[in-house]
XYZ file of N, CA and C in Angstrom:
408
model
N -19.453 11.159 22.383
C -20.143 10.724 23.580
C -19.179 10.849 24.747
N -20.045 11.513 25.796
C -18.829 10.924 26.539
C -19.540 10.705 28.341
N -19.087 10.267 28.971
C -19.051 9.603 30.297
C -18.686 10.493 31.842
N -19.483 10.624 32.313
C -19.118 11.153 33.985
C -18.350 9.813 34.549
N -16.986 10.489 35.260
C -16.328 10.145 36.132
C -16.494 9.841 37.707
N -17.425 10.661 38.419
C -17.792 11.222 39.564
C -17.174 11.913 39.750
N -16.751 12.406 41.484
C -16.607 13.634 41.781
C -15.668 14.543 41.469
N -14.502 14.129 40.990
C -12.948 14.638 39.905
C -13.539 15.722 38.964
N -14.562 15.665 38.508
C -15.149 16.507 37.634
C -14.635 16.165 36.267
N -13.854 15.007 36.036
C -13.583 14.636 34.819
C -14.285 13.992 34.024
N -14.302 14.194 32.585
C -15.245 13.487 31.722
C -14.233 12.966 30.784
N -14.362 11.176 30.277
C -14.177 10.520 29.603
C -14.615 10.710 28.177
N -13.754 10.622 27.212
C -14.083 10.956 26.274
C -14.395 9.544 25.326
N -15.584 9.379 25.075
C -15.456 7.611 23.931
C -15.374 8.218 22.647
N -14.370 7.490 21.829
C -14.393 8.451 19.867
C -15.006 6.847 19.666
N -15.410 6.891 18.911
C -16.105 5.397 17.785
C -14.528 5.360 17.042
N -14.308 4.052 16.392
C -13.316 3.165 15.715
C -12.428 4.323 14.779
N -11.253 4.375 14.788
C -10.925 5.135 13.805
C -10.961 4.605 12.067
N -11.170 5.443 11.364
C -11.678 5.571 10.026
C -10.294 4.756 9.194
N -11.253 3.426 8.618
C -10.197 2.679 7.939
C -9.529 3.438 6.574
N -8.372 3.316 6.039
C -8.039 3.695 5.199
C -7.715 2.931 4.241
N -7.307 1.975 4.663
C -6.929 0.450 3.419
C -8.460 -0.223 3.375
N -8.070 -0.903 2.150
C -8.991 -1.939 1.642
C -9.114 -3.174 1.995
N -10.427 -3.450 2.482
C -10.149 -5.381 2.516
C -9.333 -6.234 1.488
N -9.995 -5.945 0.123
C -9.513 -6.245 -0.686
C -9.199 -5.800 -2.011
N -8.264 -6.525 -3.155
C -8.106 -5.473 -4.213
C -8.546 -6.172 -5.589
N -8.771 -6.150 -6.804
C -8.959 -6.844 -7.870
C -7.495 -7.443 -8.538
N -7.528 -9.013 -8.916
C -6.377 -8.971 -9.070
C -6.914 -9.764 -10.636
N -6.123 -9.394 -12.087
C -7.050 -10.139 -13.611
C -6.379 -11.425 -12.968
N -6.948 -12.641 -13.326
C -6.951 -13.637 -14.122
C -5.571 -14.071 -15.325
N -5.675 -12.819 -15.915
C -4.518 -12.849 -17.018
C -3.201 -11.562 -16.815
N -2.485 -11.849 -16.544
C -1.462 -11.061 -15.649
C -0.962 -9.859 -17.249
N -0.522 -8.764 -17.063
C -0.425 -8.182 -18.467
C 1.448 -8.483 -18.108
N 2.164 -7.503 -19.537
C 3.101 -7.539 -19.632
C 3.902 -7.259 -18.724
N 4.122 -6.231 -17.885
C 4.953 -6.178 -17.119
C 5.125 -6.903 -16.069
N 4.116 -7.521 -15.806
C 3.704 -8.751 -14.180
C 4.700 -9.841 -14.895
N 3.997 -10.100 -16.262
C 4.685 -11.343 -16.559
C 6.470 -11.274 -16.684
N 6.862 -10.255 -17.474
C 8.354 -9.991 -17.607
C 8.833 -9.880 -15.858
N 8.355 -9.580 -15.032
C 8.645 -9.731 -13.743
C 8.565 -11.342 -12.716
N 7.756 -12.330 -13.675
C 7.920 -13.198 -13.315
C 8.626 -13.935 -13.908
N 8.832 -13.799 -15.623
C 10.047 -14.043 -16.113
C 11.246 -13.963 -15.684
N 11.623 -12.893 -15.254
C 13.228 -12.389 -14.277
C 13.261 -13.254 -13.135
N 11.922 -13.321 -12.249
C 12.494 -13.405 -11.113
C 12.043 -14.829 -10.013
N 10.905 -15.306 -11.215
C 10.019 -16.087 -11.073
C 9.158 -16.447 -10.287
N 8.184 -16.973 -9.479
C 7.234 -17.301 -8.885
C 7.515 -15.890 -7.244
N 9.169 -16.194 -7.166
C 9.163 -15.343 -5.418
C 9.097 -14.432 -6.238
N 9.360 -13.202 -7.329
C 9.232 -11.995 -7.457
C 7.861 -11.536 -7.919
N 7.260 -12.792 -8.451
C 5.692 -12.052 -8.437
C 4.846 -12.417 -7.162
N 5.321 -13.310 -6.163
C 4.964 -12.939 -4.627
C 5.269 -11.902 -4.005
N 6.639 -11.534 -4.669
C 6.889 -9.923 -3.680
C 6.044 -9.232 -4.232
N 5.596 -8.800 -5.768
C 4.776 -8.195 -6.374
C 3.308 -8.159 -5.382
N 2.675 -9.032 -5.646
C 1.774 -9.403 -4.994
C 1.744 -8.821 -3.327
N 2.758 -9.334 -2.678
C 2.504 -8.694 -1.312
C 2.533 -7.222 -1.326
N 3.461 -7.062 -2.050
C 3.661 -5.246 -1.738
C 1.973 -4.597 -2.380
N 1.334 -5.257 -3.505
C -0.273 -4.979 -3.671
C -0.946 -4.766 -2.523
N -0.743 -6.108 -1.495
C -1.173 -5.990 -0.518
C -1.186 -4.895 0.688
N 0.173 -4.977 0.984
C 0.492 -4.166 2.123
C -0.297 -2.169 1.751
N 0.057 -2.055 0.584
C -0.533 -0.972 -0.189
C -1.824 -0.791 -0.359
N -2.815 -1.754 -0.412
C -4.189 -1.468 -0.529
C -4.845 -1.635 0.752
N -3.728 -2.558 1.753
C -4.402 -3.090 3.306
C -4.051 -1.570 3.793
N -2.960 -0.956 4.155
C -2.710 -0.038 4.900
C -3.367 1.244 4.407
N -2.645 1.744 3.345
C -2.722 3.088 3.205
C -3.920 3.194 1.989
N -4.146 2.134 1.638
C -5.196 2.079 0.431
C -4.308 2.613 -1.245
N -3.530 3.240 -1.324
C -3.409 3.617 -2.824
C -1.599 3.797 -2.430
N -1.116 3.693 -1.816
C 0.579 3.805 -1.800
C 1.321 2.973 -0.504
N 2.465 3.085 -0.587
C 3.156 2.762 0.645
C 4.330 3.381 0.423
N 4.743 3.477 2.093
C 6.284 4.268 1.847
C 7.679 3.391 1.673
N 8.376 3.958 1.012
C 9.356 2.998 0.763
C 10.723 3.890 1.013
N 11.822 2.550 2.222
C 13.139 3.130 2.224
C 14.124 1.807 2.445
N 15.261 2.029 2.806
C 15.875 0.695 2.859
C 15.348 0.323 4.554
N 15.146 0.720 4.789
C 14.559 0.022 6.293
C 12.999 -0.244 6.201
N 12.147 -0.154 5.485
C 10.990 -0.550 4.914
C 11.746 -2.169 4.277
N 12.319 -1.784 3.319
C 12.647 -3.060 2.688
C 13.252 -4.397 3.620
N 14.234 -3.877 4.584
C 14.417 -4.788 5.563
C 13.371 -5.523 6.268
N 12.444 -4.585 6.659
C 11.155 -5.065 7.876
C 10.132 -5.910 7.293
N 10.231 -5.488 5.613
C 9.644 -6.565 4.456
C 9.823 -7.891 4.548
N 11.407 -7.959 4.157
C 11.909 -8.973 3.810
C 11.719 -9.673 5.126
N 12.383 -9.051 5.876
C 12.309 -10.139 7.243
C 10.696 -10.501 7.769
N 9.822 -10.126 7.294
C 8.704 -10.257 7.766
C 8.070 -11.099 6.378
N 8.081 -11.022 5.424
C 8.456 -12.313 4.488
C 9.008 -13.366 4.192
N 10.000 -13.444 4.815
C 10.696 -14.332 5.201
C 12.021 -14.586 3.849
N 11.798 -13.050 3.420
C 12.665 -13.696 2.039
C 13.988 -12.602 2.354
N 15.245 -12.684 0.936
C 15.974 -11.795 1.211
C 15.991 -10.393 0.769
N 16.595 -10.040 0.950
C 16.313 -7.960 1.498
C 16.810 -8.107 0.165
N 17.908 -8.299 -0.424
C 18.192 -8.483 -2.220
C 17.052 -8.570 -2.925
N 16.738 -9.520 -3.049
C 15.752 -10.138 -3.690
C 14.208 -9.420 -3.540
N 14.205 -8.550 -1.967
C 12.943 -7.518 -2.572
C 13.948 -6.259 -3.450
N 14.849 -5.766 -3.127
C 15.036 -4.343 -3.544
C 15.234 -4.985 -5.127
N 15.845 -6.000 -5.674
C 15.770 -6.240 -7.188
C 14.448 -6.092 -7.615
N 13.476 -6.768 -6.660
C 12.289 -6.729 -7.519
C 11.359 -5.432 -7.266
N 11.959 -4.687 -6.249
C 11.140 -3.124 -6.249
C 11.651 -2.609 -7.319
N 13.135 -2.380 -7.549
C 13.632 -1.828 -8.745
C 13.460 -1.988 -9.993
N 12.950 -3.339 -10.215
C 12.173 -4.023 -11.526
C 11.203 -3.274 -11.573
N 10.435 -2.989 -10.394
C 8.940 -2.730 -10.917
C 8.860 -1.315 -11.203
N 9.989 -0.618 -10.806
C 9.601 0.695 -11.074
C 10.354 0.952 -12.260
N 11.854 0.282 -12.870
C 12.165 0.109 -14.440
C 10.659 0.002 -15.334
N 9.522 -1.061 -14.605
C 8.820 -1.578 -16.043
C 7.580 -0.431 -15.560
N 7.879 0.100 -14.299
C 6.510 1.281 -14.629
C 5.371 0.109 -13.756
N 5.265 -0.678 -13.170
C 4.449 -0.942 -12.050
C 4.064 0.078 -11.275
N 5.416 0.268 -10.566
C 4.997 1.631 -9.738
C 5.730 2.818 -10.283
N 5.510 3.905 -9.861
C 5.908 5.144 -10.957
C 7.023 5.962 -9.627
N 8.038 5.355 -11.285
C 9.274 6.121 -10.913
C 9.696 7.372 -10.393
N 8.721 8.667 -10.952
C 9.056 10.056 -10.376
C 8.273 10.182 -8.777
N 7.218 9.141 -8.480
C 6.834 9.356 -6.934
C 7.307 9.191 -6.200
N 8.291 8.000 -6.437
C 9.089 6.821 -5.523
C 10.162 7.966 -5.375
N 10.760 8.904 -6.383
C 12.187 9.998 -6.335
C 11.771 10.699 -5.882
N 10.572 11.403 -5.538
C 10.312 12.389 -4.958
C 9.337 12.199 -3.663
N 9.156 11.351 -3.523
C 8.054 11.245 -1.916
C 8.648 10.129 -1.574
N 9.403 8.828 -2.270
C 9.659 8.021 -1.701
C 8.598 6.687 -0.969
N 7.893 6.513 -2.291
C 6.835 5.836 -1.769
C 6.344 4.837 -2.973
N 5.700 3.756 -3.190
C 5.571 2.941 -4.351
C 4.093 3.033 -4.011
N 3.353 3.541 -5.744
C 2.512 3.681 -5.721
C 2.104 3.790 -7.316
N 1.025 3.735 -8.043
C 0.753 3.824 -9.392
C -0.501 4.562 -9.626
N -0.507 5.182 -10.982
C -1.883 5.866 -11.418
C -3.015 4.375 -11.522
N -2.506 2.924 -12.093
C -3.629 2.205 -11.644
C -3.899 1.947 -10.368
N -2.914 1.867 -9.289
C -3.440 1.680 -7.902
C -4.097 2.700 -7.722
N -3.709 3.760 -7.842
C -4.538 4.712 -7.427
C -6.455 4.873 -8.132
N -6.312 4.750 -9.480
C -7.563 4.220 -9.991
C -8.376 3.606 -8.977
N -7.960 1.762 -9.321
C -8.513 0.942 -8.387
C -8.646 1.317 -7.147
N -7.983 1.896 -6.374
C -8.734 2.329 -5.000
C -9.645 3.667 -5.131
N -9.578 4.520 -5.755
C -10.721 5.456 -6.401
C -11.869 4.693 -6.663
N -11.962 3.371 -7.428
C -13.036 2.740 -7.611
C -13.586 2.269 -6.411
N -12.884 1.886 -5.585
C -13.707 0.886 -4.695
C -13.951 1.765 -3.646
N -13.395 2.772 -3.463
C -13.549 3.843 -2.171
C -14.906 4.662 -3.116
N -14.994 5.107 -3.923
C -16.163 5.998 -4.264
C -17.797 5.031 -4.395
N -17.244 3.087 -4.202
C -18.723 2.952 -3.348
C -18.990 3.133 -1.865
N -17.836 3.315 -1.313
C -17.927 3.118 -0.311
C -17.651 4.444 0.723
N -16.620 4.768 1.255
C -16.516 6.331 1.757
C -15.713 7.475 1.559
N -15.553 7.166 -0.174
C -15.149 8.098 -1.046
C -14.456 9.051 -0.958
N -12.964 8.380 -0.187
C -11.933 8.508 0.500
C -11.177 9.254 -1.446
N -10.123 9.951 -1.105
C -9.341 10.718 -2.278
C -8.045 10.540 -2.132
N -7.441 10.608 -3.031
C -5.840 10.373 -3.135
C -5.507 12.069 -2.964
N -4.455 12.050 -2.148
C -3.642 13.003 -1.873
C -3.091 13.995 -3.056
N -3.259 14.983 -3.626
C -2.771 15.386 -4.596
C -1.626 15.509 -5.043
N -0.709 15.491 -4.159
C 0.885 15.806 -4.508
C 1.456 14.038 -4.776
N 0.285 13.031 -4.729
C 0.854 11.247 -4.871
C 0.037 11.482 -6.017
């Protein structure tokens, strides 16, 4: 759509909202499986909050990944309010137990999983059946 200016001869351009890519929300079980739990074992209640947020930030933003570097991890922590240690132990946990998958994170640099990616396949194909990037 777009709009007359008057006599400038310029026309305004209106675009409608840009196209969300994250999710409102994500499914989280009831019964946490093995690796959640051995991660709350290690690190206890704050490392399955970092767990948890980084779910978040990953399904809110980009829907199926996020990028990850040590200045990601800083802007985390400080915006968590926790310490920059204490996320990179527990990013590194999660990609030891296979949360997020180790060869993406070495090669794109980004934390992301074949179930995240699932779960947002599920909930995007009711909705606007948005696709994961092939090379993630």
């Amino acid at each position: 759509m777009s709009v007359w200016l008057g006599w400038q001869g310029v026309k305004e351009v209106k675009m409608g909202r840009p196209v969300k890519k994250g999710l409102d929300y994500f499914p989280l079980d009831v019964a946490l499986d093995t690796k959640l739990n051995l991660i709350k074992a290690e690190f206890g209640l704050l490392g399955f909050g970092i767990v948890i947020r980084l779910f978040q930030y990953i399904y809110g933003e980009n829907g199926y990944y996020m990028e990850w570097s040590q200045d990601v991890a800083l802007m985390f922590a400080s915006k968590e309010s926790v310490g920059v240690n204490a996320v990179s132990e527990v990013v590194n946990a999660c990609l030891k137990r296979g949360i997020f998958d180790q060869s993406k994170f070495k090669e794109f640099g980004i934390l992301t999983s074949k179930g995240i990616q699932e779960r947002y396949l599920e909930a995007t194909d009711r909705t606007i059946g948005e696709k994961i990037c092939n090379k993630y």
